[in-house]
mmCIF file of C-alpha atoms in Angstrom:
data_model
loop_
_atom_site.group_PDB
_atom_site.id
_atom_site.type_symbol
_atom_site.label_atom_id
_atom_site.label_comp_id
_atom_site.label_asym_id
_atom_site.label_seq_id
_atom_site.Cartn_x
_atom_site.Cartn_y
_atom_site.Cartn_z
ATOM 1 C CA ILE A 140 0.151 -0.291 -0.065
ATOM 2 C CA ILE A 141 2.806 2.158 0.821
ATOM 3 C CA GLY A 142 4.283 3.742 -2.110
ATOM 4 C CA ALA A 143 6.916 6.855 -2.814
ATOM 5 C CA ILE A 144 5.406 9.951 -2.130
ATOM 6 C CA SER A 145 5.986 12.630 -4.671
ATOM 7 C CA MET A 146 5.230 16.656 -4.101
ATOM 8 C CA ALA A 147 3.441 18.840 -6.497
ATOM 9 C CA THR A 148 2.315 22.506 -6.119
ATOM 10 C CA HIS A 149 -1.203 23.955 -6.846
ATOM 11 C CA GLU A 150 -2.745 27.022 -6.701
ATOM 12 C CA ALA A 151 -6.185 26.879 -4.992
ATOM 13 C CA THR A 152 -8.261 29.356 -2.623
ATOM 14 C CA GLY A 153 -5.797 31.732 -3.572
ATOM 15 C CA SER A 154 -2.887 30.325 -2.064
ATOM 16 C CA ASN A 155 0.049 27.923 -3.036
ATOM 17 C CA ASP A 156 -0.844 24.562 -1.613
ATOM 18 C CA THR A 157 1.614 21.825 -1.594
ATOM 19 C CA ILE A 158 -0.223 18.479 -3.211
ATOM 20 C CA TYR A 159 1.310 15.197 -2.461
ATOM 21 C CA HIS A 160 0.562 11.807 -4.082
ATOM 22 C CA VAL A 161 0.726 8.223 -2.115
ATOM 23 C CA THR A 162 0.099 5.292 -4.094
ATOM 24 C CA VAL A 163 -2.723 3.383 -2.224
ATOM 25 C CA GLY A 164 -3.690 -0.009 -3.846
ATOM 26 C CA ASP A 165 -4.359 0.784 -7.572
ATOM 27 C CA ILE A 166 -4.169 4.522 -7.562
ATOM 28 C CA SER A 167 -2.002 7.637 -6.603
ATOM 29 C CA ILE A 168 -3.803 9.534 -4.392
ATOM 30 C CA ALA A 169 -3.557 13.218 -4.248
ATOM 31 C CA TYR A 170 -3.609 15.197 -0.557
ATOM 32 C CA ARG A 171 -2.871 17.985 1.318
ATOM 33 C CA THR A 172 -2.247 18.207 5.264
ATOM 34 C CA TYR A 173 -2.409 21.337 7.547
ATOM 35 C CA GLY A 174 -1.847 22.096 11.259
ATOM 36 C CA SER A 175 -0.931 19.448 13.434
ATOM 37 C CA GLY A 176 -2.367 17.748 16.548
ATOM 38 C CA PHE A 177 -4.880 14.522 16.395
ATOM 39 C CA PRO A 178 -5.454 13.774 12.696
ATOM 40 C CA LEU A 179 -8.916 14.894 10.948
ATOM 41 C CA ILE A 180 -10.017 13.779 7.430
ATOM 42 C CA LEU A 181 -12.527 15.511 5.230
ATOM 43 C CA ILE A 182 -13.855 13.407 2.756
ATOM 44 C CA VAL A 183 -15.652 15.373 -0.170
ATOM 45 C CA GLY A 184 -18.922 14.929 -2.010
ATOM 46 C CA TYR A 185 -20.291 13.909 -5.162
ATOM 47 C CA GLY A 186 -18.267 15.743 -8.231
ATOM 48 C CA SER A 187 -16.146 17.452 -5.863
ATOM 49 C CA THR A 188 -12.418 17.803 -5.347
ATOM 50 C CA MET A 189 -10.677 18.816 -2.173
ATOM 51 C CA HIS A 190 -10.486 22.481 -3.724
ATOM 52 C CA ILE A 191 -14.099 22.713 -2.377
ATOM 53 C CA TRP A 192 -12.953 23.222 1.594
ATOM 54 C CA GLU A 193 -12.650 26.912 2.125
ATOM 55 C CA SER A 194 -9.853 28.441 3.319
ATOM 56 C CA ALA A 195 -11.120 29.921 6.576
ATOM 57 C CA MET A 196 -12.797 26.732 7.176
ATOM 58 C CA ILE A 197 -9.386 24.609 7.050
ATOM 59 C CA GLN A 198 -7.259 27.126 8.447
ATOM 60 C CA GLY A 199 -9.782 27.050 11.552
ATOM 61 C CA LEU A 200 -9.243 23.386 11.938
ATOM 62 C CA ALA A 201 -5.872 23.056 11.675
ATOM 63 C CA SER A 202 -5.674 25.730 14.722
ATOM 64 C CA HIS A 203 -6.640 22.442 16.397
ATOM 65 C CA TYR A 204 -6.303 19.018 14.438
ATOM 66 C CA LYS A 205 -4.128 17.915 11.442
ATOM 67 C CA VAL A 206 -6.248 18.413 8.754
ATOM 68 C CA ILE A 207 -6.330 15.830 5.979
ATOM 69 C CA LEU A 208 -7.588 16.677 2.423
ATOM 70 C CA PHE A 209 -7.791 14.626 -0.634
ATOM 71 C CA ASP A 210 -8.965 13.456 -3.880
ATOM 72 C CA ASN A 211 -11.430 10.619 -4.267
ATOM 73 C CA ARG A 212 -10.067 8.136 -7.351
ATOM 74 C CA GLY A 213 -10.801 9.505 -10.575
ATOM 75 C CA ILE A 214 -11.292 13.055 -9.749
ATOM 76 C CA GLY A 215 -8.921 16.010 -8.925
ATOM 77 C CA ASP A 216 -5.290 15.195 -9.154
ATOM 78 C CA SER A 217 -6.018 11.413 -8.175
ATOM 79 C CA THR A 218 -5.409 8.618 -10.704
ATOM 80 C CA THR A 219 -8.677 6.479 -11.876
ATOM 81 C CA GLY A 220 -7.273 2.868 -11.382
ATOM 82 C CA SER A 221 -8.688 -0.473 -12.486
ATOM 83 C CA GLU A 222 -10.961 -0.989 -9.783
ATOM 84 C CA PRO A 223 -14.800 -0.562 -9.995
ATOM 85 C CA PHE A 224 -16.167 2.261 -8.518
ATOM 86 C CA SER A 225 -18.604 1.702 -5.566
ATOM 87 C CA ILE A 226 -19.229 3.869 -1.963
ATOM 88 C CA GLY A 227 -17.488 0.568 -0.557
ATOM 89 C CA GLN A 228 -14.005 0.895 -2.529
ATOM 90 C CA PHE A 229 -13.842 4.629 -1.673
ATOM 91 C CA SER A 230 -14.001 3.500 2.017
ATOM 92 C CA GLU A 231 -11.206 1.472 1.253
ATOM 93 C CA ASP A 232 -9.347 4.036 -0.701
ATOM 94 C CA THR A 233 -9.756 6.255 2.389
ATOM 95 C CA ALA A 234 -8.277 3.381 4.851
ATOM 96 C CA GLY A 235 -5.541 2.956 2.076
ATOM 97 C CA LEU A 236 -4.339 6.619 2.577
ATOM 98 C CA LEU A 237 -4.269 6.735 6.063
ATOM 99 C CA ASN A 238 -2.249 3.686 6.716
ATOM 100 C CA ALA A 239 -0.242 4.885 4.032
ATOM 101 C CA LEU A 240 0.470 8.150 6.020
ATOM 102 C CA GLY A 241 1.183 5.519 8.919
ATOM 103 C CA ILE A 242 -1.887 7.085 10.831
ATOM 104 C CA GLN A 243 -4.254 4.553 12.857
ATOM 105 C CA GLN A 244 -6.907 6.302 13.643
ATOM 106 C CA ALA A 245 -8.588 10.004 12.683
ATOM 107 C CA HIS A 246 -11.615 11.810 13.475
ATOM 108 C CA VAL A 247 -13.468 11.842 10.264
ATOM 109 C CA LEU A 248 -15.805 14.172 8.599
ATOM 110 C CA GLY A 249 -17.792 13.125 5.556
ATOM 111 C CA TRP A 250 -19.933 15.514 3.519
ATOM 112 C CA SER A 251 -22.694 14.179 1.075
ATOM 113 C CA MET A 252 -21.341 11.423 -0.748
ATOM 114 C CA GLY A 253 -18.482 11.531 1.733
ATOM 115 C CA ALA A 254 -20.586 10.905 4.567
ATOM 116 C CA MET A 255 -22.245 7.436 2.583
ATOM 117 C CA ILE A 256 -17.789 6.888 2.636
ATOM 118 C CA ALA A 257 -17.389 7.621 5.778
ATOM 119 C CA GLN A 258 -20.096 5.168 7.080
ATOM 120 C CA GLU A 259 -18.451 2.602 4.793
ATOM 121 C CA LEU A 260 -15.357 3.403 6.475
ATOM 122 C CA VAL A 261 -16.842 3.310 10.037
ATOM 123 C CA LEU A 262 -18.526 0.143 9.476
ATOM 124 C CA ARG A 263 -15.768 -1.872 7.825
ATOM 125 C CA HIS A 264 -12.553 -0.316 9.697
ATOM 126 C CA PRO A 265 -14.088 0.671 13.410
ATOM 127 C CA GLU A 266 -10.930 0.862 14.719
ATOM 128 C CA MET A 267 -9.964 3.721 12.521
ATOM 129 C CA VAL A 268 -12.478 6.571 13.100
ATOM 130 C CA ASN A 269 -12.295 7.677 16.539
ATOM 131 C CA LYS A 270 -15.481 10.784 16.153
ATOM 132 C CA LEU A 271 -17.825 10.348 13.101
ATOM 133 C CA ILE A 272 -18.846 13.886 11.689
ATOM 134 C CA LEU A 273 -21.561 13.360 9.162
ATOM 135 C CA CYS A 274 -22.751 16.503 6.840
ATOM 136 C CA SER A 275 -25.770 16.148 4.413
ATOM 137 C CA PRO A 276 -26.068 12.529 5.105
ATOM 138 C CA LEU A 277 -28.229 10.032 4.193
ATOM 139 C CA CYS A 278 -28.401 5.949 4.929
ATOM 140 C CA ASP A 279 -31.015 4.677 2.182
ATOM 141 C CA ALA A 280 -31.686 7.427 -1.081
ATOM 142 C CA ASN A 281 -34.876 5.779 -1.251
ATOM 143 C CA MET A 282 -35.915 6.612 2.424
ATOM 144 C CA PHE A 283 -36.760 10.396 2.408
ATOM 145 C CA PRO A 284 -36.181 11.304 -1.349
ATOM 146 C CA PRO A 285 -35.902 15.186 -2.734
ATOM 147 C CA SER A 286 -39.460 16.193 -4.701
ATOM 148 C CA TYR A 287 -39.408 15.364 -8.303
ATOM 149 C CA GLU A 288 -39.574 18.739 -8.869
ATOM 150 C CA VAL A 289 -36.202 19.272 -7.479
ATOM 151 C CA ILE A 290 -34.650 16.169 -8.993
ATOM 152 C CA GLN A 291 -36.105 17.632 -12.931
ATOM 153 C CA LYS A 292 -34.805 20.399 -12.077
ATOM 154 C CA LEU A 293 -31.044 19.201 -11.073
ATOM 155 C CA THR A 294 -30.997 17.054 -14.021
ATOM 156 C CA ASP A 295 -32.096 19.667 -16.238
ATOM 157 C CA THR A 296 -28.975 19.922 -19.140
ATOM 158 C CA SER A 297 -30.812 22.463 -21.306
ATOM 159 C CA GLY A 298 -29.534 25.951 -21.510
ATOM 160 C CA THR A 299 -25.853 27.221 -21.321
ATOM 161 C CA PRO A 300 -23.139 26.058 -18.835
ATOM 162 C CA GLU A 301 -24.396 29.751 -17.100
ATOM 163 C CA GLU A 302 -27.975 29.254 -16.866
ATOM 164 C CA ARG A 303 -27.559 25.705 -15.688
ATOM 165 C CA GLY A 304 -25.741 26.630 -12.512
ATOM 166 C CA MET A 305 -28.006 29.313 -11.897
ATOM 167 C CA ARG A 306 -30.825 26.788 -11.993
ATOM 168 C CA PHE A 307 -28.495 24.458 -9.763
ATOM 169 C CA ILE A 308 -28.180 27.599 -7.662
ATOM 170 C CA SER A 309 -31.687 28.494 -7.331
ATOM 171 C CA THR A 310 -32.916 24.934 -6.614
ATOM 172 C CA LEU A 311 -30.664 24.119 -3.784
ATOM 173 C CA PHE A 312 -30.659 27.369 -1.713
ATOM 174 C CA PRO A 313 -33.633 29.761 -0.332
ATOM 175 C CA ASP A 314 -34.630 32.357 -2.678
ATOM 176 C CA GLU A 315 -34.097 34.718 0.349
ATOM 177 C CA TRP A 316 -30.999 33.690 1.265
ATOM 178 C CA ILE A 317 -29.701 33.815 -2.611
ATOM 179 C CA GLN A 318 -31.111 37.443 -2.640
ATOM 180 C CA ASN A 319 -28.921 38.575 0.759
ATOM 181 C CA ASN A 320 -25.852 36.484 -0.028
ATOM 182 C CA GLY A 321 -24.567 37.093 -3.777
ATOM 183 C CA GLN A 322 -21.135 37.698 -2.639
ATOM 184 C CA ARG A 323 -20.884 34.581 -0.488
ATOM 185 C CA ILE A 324 -22.232 32.124 -3.919
ATOM 186 C CA GLY A 325 -19.394 33.439 -5.727
ATOM 187 C CA GLU A 326 -17.129 32.945 -3.012
ATOM 188 C CA VAL A 327 -18.224 29.368 -2.830
ATOM 189 C CA PHE A 328 -18.994 28.619 -6.558
ATOM 190 C CA PHE A 329 -16.463 30.533 -8.580
ATOM 191 C CA ARG A 330 -13.666 29.160 -7.904
ATOM 192 C CA PRO A 331 -10.928 26.740 -9.624
ATOM 193 C CA MET A 332 -11.974 23.084 -9.041
ATOM 194 C CA GLY A 333 -9.343 21.194 -11.093
ATOM 195 C CA ILE A 334 -10.159 18.359 -12.967
ATOM 196 C CA ILE A 335 -13.639 17.029 -12.999
ATOM 197 C CA PRO A 336 -14.053 14.387 -15.883
ATOM 198 C CA GLU A 337 -17.594 13.456 -16.899
ATOM 199 C CA ASP A 338 -16.218 10.158 -17.173
ATOM 200 C CA THR A 339 -15.656 10.170 -13.290
ATOM 201 C CA ILE A 340 -18.824 11.761 -12.775
ATOM 202 C CA GLY A 341 -21.169 9.205 -14.303
ATOM 203 C CA LYS A 342 -18.941 6.627 -12.140
ATOM 204 C CA GLN A 343 -19.366 8.421 -9.069
ATOM 205 C CA SER A 344 -23.506 8.658 -9.895
ATOM 206 C CA MET A 345 -23.495 4.603 -10.367
ATOM 207 C CA ALA A 346 -21.890 4.041 -7.760
ATOM 208 C CA ILE A 347 -24.465 6.128 -5.458
ATOM 209 C CA ALA A 348 -27.413 4.301 -7.415
ATOM 210 C CA PHE A 349 -26.065 0.745 -6.253
ATOM 211 C CA TRP A 350 -25.157 1.592 -3.120
ATOM 212 C CA THR A 351 -27.023 -0.523 -0.633
ATOM 213 C CA GLY A 352 -27.049 1.569 2.132
ATOM 214 C CA THR A 353 -26.505 1.375 5.951
ATOM 215 C CA THR A 354 -30.263 1.191 7.514
ATOM 216 C CA GLU A 355 -29.543 -2.000 9.180
ATOM 217 C CA ARG A 356 -26.135 -1.110 10.120
ATOM 218 C CA LEU A 357 -26.457 2.139 11.988
ATOM 219 C CA GLY A 358 -26.636 0.024 15.516
ATOM 220 C CA GLU A 359 -23.097 -1.066 14.516
ATOM 221 C CA ILE A 360 -21.577 2.183 14.666
ATOM 222 C CA GLY A 361 -19.711 2.782 18.142
ATOM 223 C CA SER A 362 -18.127 5.845 17.620
ATOM 224 C CA PRO A 363 -19.366 9.137 18.653
ATOM 225 C CA ALA A 364 -21.439 10.510 15.768
ATOM 226 C CA LEU A 365 -22.333 14.556 15.028
ATOM 227 C CA LEU A 366 -24.778 15.084 12.281
ATOM 228 C CA VAL A 367 -25.233 17.988 10.103
ATOM 229 C CA ALA A 368 -28.012 19.277 8.180
ATOM 230 C CA GLY A 369 -29.633 22.061 6.799
ATOM 231 C CA THR A 370 -33.326 22.793 7.846
ATOM 232 C CA ASP A 371 -33.867 24.063 3.886
ATOM 233 C CA ASP A 372 -31.795 21.399 2.093
ATOM 234 C CA CYS A 373 -34.491 20.514 -0.458
ATOM 235 C CA LEU A 374 -31.891 17.658 -1.928
ATOM 236 C CA VAL A 375 -30.803 15.622 1.227
ATOM 237 C CA ILE A 376 -33.820 15.927 3.010
ATOM 238 C CA PRO A 377 -33.173 16.765 7.063
ATOM 239 C CA ASP A 378 -35.473 13.545 8.369
ATOM 240 C CA ASN A 379 -32.039 11.817 7.368
ATOM 241 C CA SER A 380 -30.315 13.580 9.696
ATOM 242 C CA ARG A 381 -33.312 13.062 12.025
ATOM 243 C CA PHE A 382 -33.870 9.051 11.233
ATOM 244 C CA MET A 383 -29.916 8.514 11.477
ATOM 245 C CA SER A 384 -29.350 9.900 14.656
ATOM 246 C CA LYS A 385 -31.830 7.596 16.543
ATOM 247 C CA LYS A 386 -30.224 4.689 14.992
ATOM 248 C CA ILE A 387 -26.668 5.501 15.753
ATOM 249 C CA PRO A 388 -26.082 4.575 19.413
ATOM 250 C CA ASN A 389 -23.989 7.814 19.900
ATOM 251 C CA ALA A 390 -25.310 9.958 17.770
ATOM 252 C CA GLN A 391 -26.547 13.747 18.200
#
């Protein structure tokens, strides 16, 4: 698992951050680290690279922890490899990265698809996870699905890239918030995100679609868990978090 580590530089979030590469199984994983202390690994969501995490958040966490960011296989600066894409495989990639870095245990934060990966990680390798943070999580995509209208808007590929982007933003965020946070939208969505191949997006979609979920296994999670949901989130309905928090033994 442990391979030769190489270094490269990449411009992200307005500064030059060093990107490292390590061989894990059939892929080369790109990662960055910040700060010192107990390790905290962040797992990104669908269609995202590690550049989605904002500087202020990273620096705030890095003042308390050794923060590890990385790209899932086939996206950003990580290679695709030969193994089929699946949520389980992504969790094994994450475990392999921790092993390659000599980290026996870490706090794990997963967002959206990353929260699915984090659940698989803690269930497959419970000894590796100290505390678990699940942001916009679900355990079964069919349990509390978004409305048909939301799905229709998010899968509508008509119009220019700008029009599709605004349709995406106007669907996911409340109108009043958008009106009062124009600058914030620019900060979040109009930053360089690196390499995001369409082929990888398709494979991630299939991985999510074929994930069998964790509904029957939530009671096996032994790590203290914090579930974070947006009250107005119309894509990952907060009822998912409410349900999961009752099933995970030590969760809030």
